[in-house]
């Protein structure tokens, strides 16, 4: 009888646990992206490496890089942070900040979506303000 009760409780609680874990993964990804954007912006403003700095979102990672684009970056300065690779990313996947003024060259919204369909967004405007 106790085994049945434990089995029922486990079966009922699993969906709630899975949703909580997915929500946590989304929160970590959005916070990590916002922090990475702020770091790249600060590096650009400070003139680190006499370069523009940017952020690139790849499956399972967020990369802060030095250069005018991710393709033309200096890989010696890459700073990579892992995020859950089960998240789907859409929208803006690369932001580069101009050297010295640290204004973003692109604006828009990045959307992260979990396997259960929950979503969180990070947006950047023309002045570099990040909201999430």
Coordinates of N, CA, C and O in Angstrom, one line a residue:
X1 N 0.8 -1.2 0.0 CA 0.0 0.0 0.0 C 0.9 1.3 0.0 O 0.6 2.2 -0.7
X2 N 1.9 1.3 0.8 CA 2.8 2.4 0.9 C 3.5 2.6 -0.5 O 3.7 3.8 -0.9
X3 N 3.9 1.5 -1.1 CA 4.6 1.6 -2.4 C 3.7 2.3 -3.4 O 4.1 3.1 -4.3
X4 N 2.4 1.9 -3.4 CA 1.4 2.5 -4.3 C 1.3 4.0 -4.1 O 1.3 4.8 -5.0
X5 N 1.2 4.4 -2.8 CA 1.0 5.8 -2.5 C 2.3 6.6 -2.9 O 2.1 7.7 -3.5
X6 N 3.4 6.1 -2.7 CA 4.7 6.7 -3.1 C 4.7 6.8 -4.7 O 5.1 7.8 -5.2
X7 N 4.3 5.8 -5.3 CA 4.3 5.8 -6.8 C 3.3 6.8 -7.3 O 3.7 7.5 -8.3
X8 N 2.2 6.9 -6.7 CA 1.2 7.9 -7.2 C 1.7 9.4 -6.9 O 1.6 10.2 -7.8
X9 N 2.3 9.6 -5.8 CA 2.9 10.9 -5.5 C 4.0 11.3 -6.4 O 4.1 12.4 -6.9
X10 N 4.8 10.3 -6.7 CA 5.9 10.6 -7.7 C 5.4 10.9 -9.1 O 5.8 11.8 -9.7
X11 N 4.4 10.1 -9.5 CA 3.8 10.4 -10.8 C 3.1 11.7 -10.9 O 3.1 12.4 -11.9
X12 N 2.5 12.1 -9.8 CA 1.8 13.4 -9.8 C 2.8 14.6 -9.7 O 2.6 15.6 -10.4
X13 N 3.9 14.4 -9.0 CA 4.8 15.5 -8.8 C 5.8 15.7 -9.9 O 6.4 16.8 -10.1
X14 N 6.0 14.7 -10.7 CA 7.0 14.8 -11.8 C 6.8 15.9 -12.8 O 7.7 16.7 -13.1
X15 N 5.6 16.1 -13.3 CA 5.3 17.3 -14.2 C 5.6 18.6 -13.5 O 6.2 19.5 -14.2
X16 N 5.3 18.8 -12.3 CA 5.6 20.0 -11.6 C 7.1 20.2 -11.4 O 7.7 21.3 -11.6
X17 N 7.8 19.2 -11.1 CA 9.3 19.2 -11.0 C 9.9 19.6 -12.4 O 10.8 20.4 -12.5
X18 N 9.5 18.9 -13.4 CA 10.0 19.2 -14.8 C 9.7 20.6 -15.2 O 10.6 21.3 -15.8
X19 N 8.6 21.1 -14.9 CA 8.3 22.5 -15.2 C 9.1 23.5 -14.4 O 9.6 24.5 -15.0
X20 N 9.4 23.2 -13.2 CA 10.3 24.0 -12.3 C 11.7 24.0 -12.9 O 12.3 25.1 -12.9
X21 N 12.2 22.9 -13.3 CA 13.5 22.8 -13.8 C 13.6 23.6 -15.1 O 14.6 24.3 -15.3
X22 N 12.6 23.4 -16.0 CA 12.6 24.2 -17.2 C 12.6 25.7 -17.0 O 13.3 26.4 -17.7
X23 N 11.8 26.1 -16.1 CA 11.7 27.5 -15.7 C 13.0 28.0 -15.2 O 13.5 29.1 -15.5
X24 N 13.7 27.2 -14.4 CA 15.0 27.6 -13.9 C 16.0 27.7 -15.0 O 16.8 28.7 -15.0
X25 N 16.0 26.8 -15.9 CA 16.9 26.9 -17.1 C 16.7 28.1 -17.9 O 17.7 28.8 -18.4
X26 N 15.4 28.5 -18.1 CA 15.1 29.8 -18.8 C 15.6 31.0 -18.1 O 16.2 31.9 -18.7
X27 N 15.5 31.0 -16.7 CA 15.9 32.1 -15.9 C 17.4 32.3 -16.0 O 18.0 33.4 -16.1
X28 N 18.1 31.1 -15.9 CA 19.6 31.1 -16.0 C 20.0 31.7 -17.4 O 21.0 32.5 -17.5
X29 N 19.4 31.2 -18.4 CA 19.8 31.6 -19.8 C 19.6 33.1 -20.0 O 20.4 33.8 -20.5
X30 N 18.4 33.6 -19.6 CA 18.1 35.1 -19.8 C 19.1 35.9 -18.9 O 19.6 36.9 -19.4
X31 N 19.3 35.5 -17.7 CA 20.2 36.3 -16.8 C 21.7 36.2 -17.4 O 22.3 37.3 -17.4
X32 N 22.1 35.1 -17.8 CA 23.4 34.9 -18.4 C 23.6 35.8 -19.6 O 24.6 36.5 -19.8
X33 N 22.6 35.8 -20.5 CA 22.6 36.6 -21.7 C 22.7 38.1 -21.4 O 23.5 38.8 -21.9
X34 N 21.9 38.6 -20.4 CA 21.9 40.0 -20.0 C 23.2 40.4 -19.4 O 23.8 41.4 -19.8
X35 N 23.8 39.5 -18.6 CA 25.1 39.8 -18.0 C 26.2 39.8 -19.0 O 27.1 40.7 -19.0
X36 N 26.1 38.9 -20.0 CA 27.1 38.9 -21.1 C 27.0 40.1 -22.0 O 28.0 40.7 -22.4
X37 N 25.8 40.6 -22.2 CA 25.6 41.8 -23.0 C 26.2 43.0 -22.3 O 26.9 43.8 -22.9
X38 N 26.0 43.1 -21.0 CA 26.5 44.2 -20.2 C 28.0 44.1 -20.1 O 28.7 45.2 -20.2
X39 N 28.6 42.9 -20.0 CA 30.0 42.8 -20.0 C 30.6 43.2 -21.4 O 31.6 44.0 -21.4
X40 N 30.1 42.8 -22.5 CA 30.6 43.2 -23.8 C 30.4 44.7 -24.0 O 31.3 45.4 -24.5
X41 N 29.3 45.3 -23.5 CA 29.1 46.7 -23.6 C 30.2 47.5 -22.8 O 30.8 48.5 -23.2
X42 N 30.5 47.0 -21.6 CA 31.5 47.6 -20.7 C 32.9 47.5 -21.3 O 33.7 48.5 -21.3
X43 N 33.2 46.4 -21.9 CA 34.5 46.2 -22.6 C 34.6 47.2 -23.8 O 35.7 47.8 -24.0
X44 N 33.6 47.3 -24.5 CA 33.6 48.2 -25.7 C 33.8 49.7 -25.2 O 34.6 50.4 -25.8
X45 N 33.1 50.0 -24.2 CA 33.1 51.4 -23.6 C 34.5 51.7 -23.1 O 35.1 52.8 -23.3
X46 N 35.1 50.7 -22.5 CA 36.5 50.9 -21.9 C 37.6 50.8 -22.9 O 38.7 51.1 -22.6
X47 N 37.3 50.4 -24.1 CA 38.3 50.2 -25.2 C 39.2 49.0 -25.0 O 40.3 49.0 -25.4
X48 N 38.7 48.0 -24.3 CA 39.5 46.8 -24.1 C 40.0 46.2 -25.4 O 39.2 46.1 -26.3
X49 N 41.2 45.9 -25.5 CA 41.9 45.4 -26.6 C 41.7 46.3 -27.9 O 41.9 45.8 -29.0
X50 N 41.4 47.5 -27.6 CA 41.2 48.5 -28.7 C 40.3 47.9 -29.8 O 40.5 47.9 -31.0
X51 N 39.1 47.4 -29.3 CA 38.2 46.6 -30.2 C 36.8 46.8 -29.8 O 36.5 47.2 -28.7
X52 N 35.9 46.6 -30.8 CA 34.5 46.4 -30.5 C 34.3 45.1 -29.8 O 35.1 44.2 -29.9
X53 N 33.3 44.9 -29.0 CA 33.0 43.7 -28.3 C 31.5 43.3 -28.6 O 30.7 44.1 -28.9
X54 N 31.3 42.0 -28.6 CA 29.9 41.5 -28.9 C 29.6 40.2 -28.1 O 30.4 39.7 -27.4
X55 N 28.4 39.8 -28.4 CA 27.8 38.6 -27.8 C 27.2 37.7 -28.9 O 26.5 38.2 -29.7
X56 N 27.5 36.4 -28.8 CA 26.9 35.5 -29.8 C 26.3 34.4 -29.0 O 26.8 33.8 -28.1
X57 N 25.1 34.0 -29.4 CA 24.3 32.9 -28.8 C 24.4 31.7 -29.7 O 24.0 31.8 -30.9
X58 N 24.9 30.6 -29.2 CA 25.0 29.4 -30.0 C 24.3 28.3 -29.1 O 24.0 28.5 -27.9
X59 N 23.9 27.2 -29.7 CA 23.2 26.2 -29.0 C 24.1 25.7 -27.8 O 25.2 25.3 -28.0
X60 N 23.6 25.9 -26.6 CA 24.3 25.5 -25.4 C 25.3 26.4 -24.8 O 25.9 26.1 -23.8
X61 N 25.5 27.6 -25.5 CA 26.5 28.5 -24.9 C 26.2 30.0 -25.4 O 25.6 30.2 -26.4
X62 N 26.8 30.9 -24.6 CA 26.8 32.3 -24.9 C 28.2 32.7 -24.9 O 28.9 32.5 -23.9
X63 N 28.7 33.4 -25.9 CA 30.1 33.8 -26.1 C 30.2 35.3 -26.2 O 29.6 36.0 -27.0
X64 N 31.0 35.9 -25.3 CA 31.4 37.3 -25.3 C 32.7 37.3 -26.2 O 33.6 36.5 -25.9
X65 N 32.8 38.1 -27.2 CA 33.9 38.1 -28.1 C 34.4 39.5 -28.4 O 33.7 40.5 -28.3
X66 N 35.7 39.6 -28.8 CA 36.3 40.8 -29.2 C 36.4 40.8 -30.8 O 36.9 39.9 -31.3
X67 N 35.8 41.9 -31.4 CA 35.8 42.0 -32.8 C 34.6 42.6 -33.4 O 33.6 42.8 -32.6
X68 N 34.6 43.0 -34.6 CA 33.5 43.6 -35.3 C 32.3 42.7 -35.6 O 31.2 43.1 -35.9
X69 N 32.6 41.4 -35.6 CA 31.5 40.4 -35.8 C 32.1 39.1 -35.2 O 33.3 38.9 -34.9
X70 N 31.2 38.1 -35.0 CA 31.6 36.8 -34.5 C 32.5 36.1 -35.4 O 33.5 35.5 -35.0
X71 N 32.2 36.2 -36.7 CA 33.0 35.6 -37.7 C 34.4 36.2 -37.8 O 35.4 35.4 -37.9
X72 N 34.5 37.5 -37.6 CA 35.8 38.2 -37.7 C 36.5 38.4 -36.3 O 37.4 39.2 -36.1
X73 N 36.1 37.7 -35.3 CA 36.5 37.9 -33.9 C 38.0 37.4 -33.7 O 38.5 36.6 -34.5
X74 N 38.5 37.9 -32.6 CA 39.8 37.4 -32.1 C 39.5 36.3 -31.1 O 39.1 36.6 -30.0
X75 N 39.7 35.0 -31.5 CA 39.3 33.9 -30.6 C 40.1 33.9 -29.3 O 39.6 33.2 -28.3
X76 N 41.2 34.5 -29.2 CA 42.0 34.6 -28.0 C 41.2 35.2 -26.8 O 41.5 34.9 -25.6
X77 N 40.2 36.0 -27.1 CA 39.5 36.8 -26.1 C 38.1 36.2 -25.8 O 37.3 36.9 -25.1
X78 N 37.7 35.1 -26.5 CA 36.4 34.5 -26.3 C 36.2 34.2 -24.8 O 37.1 33.7 -24.1
X79 N 35.0 34.5 -24.3 CA 34.6 34.2 -22.9 C 33.3 33.4 -23.1 O 32.2 34.0 -23.4
X80 N 33.3 32.1 -22.9 CA 32.2 31.2 -23.1 C 31.5 30.8 -21.8 O 32.2 30.4 -20.9
X81 N 30.2 30.9 -21.8 CA 29.4 30.5 -20.7 C 28.4 29.5 -21.2 O 27.7 29.7 -22.2
X82 N 28.3 28.3 -20.5 CA 27.3 27.3 -20.9 C 25.9 27.5 -20.4 O 25.8 28.1 -19.3
X83 N 25.0 27.2 -21.3 CA 23.6 27.2 -20.9 C 23.0 25.9 -21.3 O 23.6 25.1 -22.0
X84 N 21.8 25.6 -20.8 CA 21.2 24.3 -21.2 C 20.9 24.2 -22.7 O 20.3 25.1 -23.3
X85 N 21.5 23.1 -23.3 CA 21.3 23.0 -24.7 C 20.0 22.5 -25.2 O 19.7 22.3 -26.4
X86 N 19.1 22.2 -24.2 CA 17.7 21.8 -24.6 C 16.9 23.1 -24.9 O 15.7 22.9 -25.4
X87 N 17.4 24.3 -24.6 CA 16.6 25.5 -24.9 C 16.7 25.8 -26.4 O 17.8 25.7 -27.0
X88 N 15.6 26.3 -27.0 CA 15.6 26.7 -28.4 C 15.7 28.3 -28.3 O 15.1 28.9 -27.5
X89 N 16.6 28.8 -29.2 CA 16.8 30.2 -29.3 C 16.3 30.8 -30.6 O 16.5 30.1 -31.7
X90 N 15.6 31.9 -30.6 CA 15.1 32.5 -31.8 C 15.3 34.0 -31.7 O 15.4 34.6 -30.6
X91 N 15.2 34.7 -32.8 CA 15.4 36.2 -32.8 C 16.8 36.6 -32.9 O 17.6 35.9 -33.6
X92 N 17.2 37.6 -32.2 CA 18.5 38.2 -32.2 C 19.5 37.2 -31.6 O 19.4 36.8 -30.5
X93 N 20.6 36.8 -32.4 CA 21.6 35.9 -31.9 C 23.0 36.5 -31.8 O 23.9 35.8 -31.3
X94 N 23.1 37.7 -32.2 CA 24.4 38.3 -32.2 C 24.3 39.8 -32.0 O 23.5 40.5 -32.7
X95 N 25.0 40.4 -31.0 CA 25.0 41.8 -30.8 C 26.4 42.3 -30.7 O 27.2 41.7 -29.9
X96 N 26.8 43.3 -31.4 CA 28.1 43.9 -31.3 C 28.0 45.4 -30.9 O 27.1 46.1 -31.4
X97 N 28.8 45.8 -29.9 CA 28.8 47.1 -29.4 C 30.0 47.9 -30.1 O 31.1 47.4 -30.2
X98 N 29.7 49.2 -30.5 CA 30.7 50.0 -31.1 C 31.8 50.3 -30.1 O 31.5 50.5 -28.9
X99 N 33.0 50.4 -30.6 CA 34.1 50.8 -29.7 C 33.9 52.2 -29.2 O 33.5 53.0 -29.9
X100 N 34.3 52.4 -28.0 CA 34.2 53.7 -27.2 C 32.8 54.1 -26.8 O 32.6 54.3 -25.7
X101 N 31.9 54.2 -27.8 CA 30.5 54.6 -27.4 C 29.7 53.5 -26.9 O 28.6 53.7 -26.3
X102 N 30.0 52.3 -27.2 CA 29.3 51.1 -26.7 C 27.9 51.0 -27.1 O 27.1 50.5 -26.3
X103 N 27.5 51.5 -28.3 CA 26.1 51.4 -28.7 C 26.0 50.2 -29.6 O 26.9 49.8 -30.3
X104 N 24.8 49.5 -29.4 CA 24.7 48.2 -30.2 C 24.5 48.5 -31.7 O 23.8 49.5 -32.0
X105 N 25.1 47.7 -32.5 CA 24.9 47.8 -33.9 C 23.6 47.2 -34.4 O 23.2 47.5 -35.5
X106 N 23.0 46.3 -33.6 CA 21.7 45.8 -33.9 C 20.8 45.8 -32.7 O 21.4 45.9 -31.5
X107 N 19.6 45.8 -32.9 CA 18.6 45.8 -31.7 C 17.6 44.7 -32.0 O 17.5 44.2 -33.1
X108 N 16.9 44.4 -30.9 CA 15.9 43.3 -31.1 C 15.7 42.5 -29.9 O 16.1 42.9 -28.8
X109 N 15.1 41.4 -30.0 CA 14.8 40.5 -28.9 C 15.2 39.1 -29.2 O 15.1 38.6 -30.3
X110 N 15.8 38.5 -28.2 CA 16.2 37.1 -28.2 C 15.2 36.3 -27.3 O 14.9 36.7 -26.2
X111 N 14.6 35.2 -27.9 CA 13.6 34.4 -27.2 C 14.2 33.0 -26.9 O 14.7 32.4 -27.8
X112 N 14.2 32.6 -25.6 CA 14.6 31.3 -25.3 C 13.3 30.5 -25.0 O 12.4 31.0 -24.3
X113 N 13.2 29.3 -25.5 CA 12.0 28.5 -25.3 C 12.5 27.1 -24.7 O 13.4 26.5 -25.2
X114 N 11.8 26.6 -23.7 CA 12.1 25.4 -23.1 C 11.3 24.2 -23.8 O 10.4 24.5 -24.6
X115 N 11.7 23.0 -23.6 CA 11.0 21.9 -24.2 C 9.5 21.8 -23.8 O 8.8 21.2 -24.6
X116 N 9.1 22.4 -22.7 CA 7.7 22.3 -22.3 C 6.9 23.5 -22.9 O 5.8 23.7 -22.6
X117 N 7.6 24.4 -23.7 CA 6.9 25.5 -24.3 C 7.0 26.8 -23.6 O 6.5 27.8 -24.1
X118 N 7.6 26.9 -22.4 CA 7.7 28.2 -21.7 C 8.7 29.0 -22.4 O 9.7 28.5 -23.0
X119 N 8.6 30.3 -22.3 CA 9.5 31.3 -23.0 C 9.9 32.4 -22.1 O 9.1 32.8 -21.3
X120 N 11.1 32.9 -22.4 CA 11.6 34.1 -21.7 C 12.3 34.9 -22.8 O 13.0 34.3 -23.7
X121 N 12.3 36.2 -22.7 CA 12.9 37.1 -23.7 C 13.9 38.1 -23.1 O 13.8 38.5 -21.9
X122 N 14.9 38.4 -23.9 CA 15.9 39.5 -23.6 C 15.8 40.4 -24.7 O 16.0 40.0 -25.9
X123 N 15.6 41.7 -24.5 CA 15.6 42.7 -25.5 C 16.6 43.8 -25.3 O 17.0 44.1 -24.2
X124 N 17.1 44.4 -26.4 CA 18.1 45.5 -26.4 C 17.6 46.5 -27.3 O 17.2 46.2 -28.5
X125 N 17.6 47.8 -26.9 CA 17.2 48.9 -27.7 C 18.4 49.7 -28.3 O 19.5 49.3 -28.0
X126 N 18.1 50.7 -29.1 CA 19.1 51.4 -29.8 C 20.1 52.1 -28.9 O 21.3 52.3 -29.2
X127 N 19.7 52.4 -27.6 CA 20.6 53.0 -26.7 C 21.4 52.0 -25.9 O 22.2 52.4 -25.0
X128 N 21.1 50.7 -26.1 CA 21.9 49.7 -25.4 C 21.2 49.2 -24.1 O 21.7 48.4 -23.3
X129 N 20.0 49.7 -23.8 CA 19.2 49.3 -22.6 C 18.7 47.8 -22.8 O 18.1 47.5 -23.8
X130 N 19.0 47.0 -21.8 CA 18.7 45.6 -21.8 C 17.5 45.4 -20.9 O 17.6 45.8 -19.7
X131 N 16.5 44.7 -21.4 CA 15.4 44.3 -20.5 C 15.1 42.9 -20.7 O 15.2 42.3 -21.7
X132 N 14.7 42.3 -19.5 CA 14.3 40.8 -19.6 C 13.4 40.5 -18.4 O 13.2 41.3 -17.5

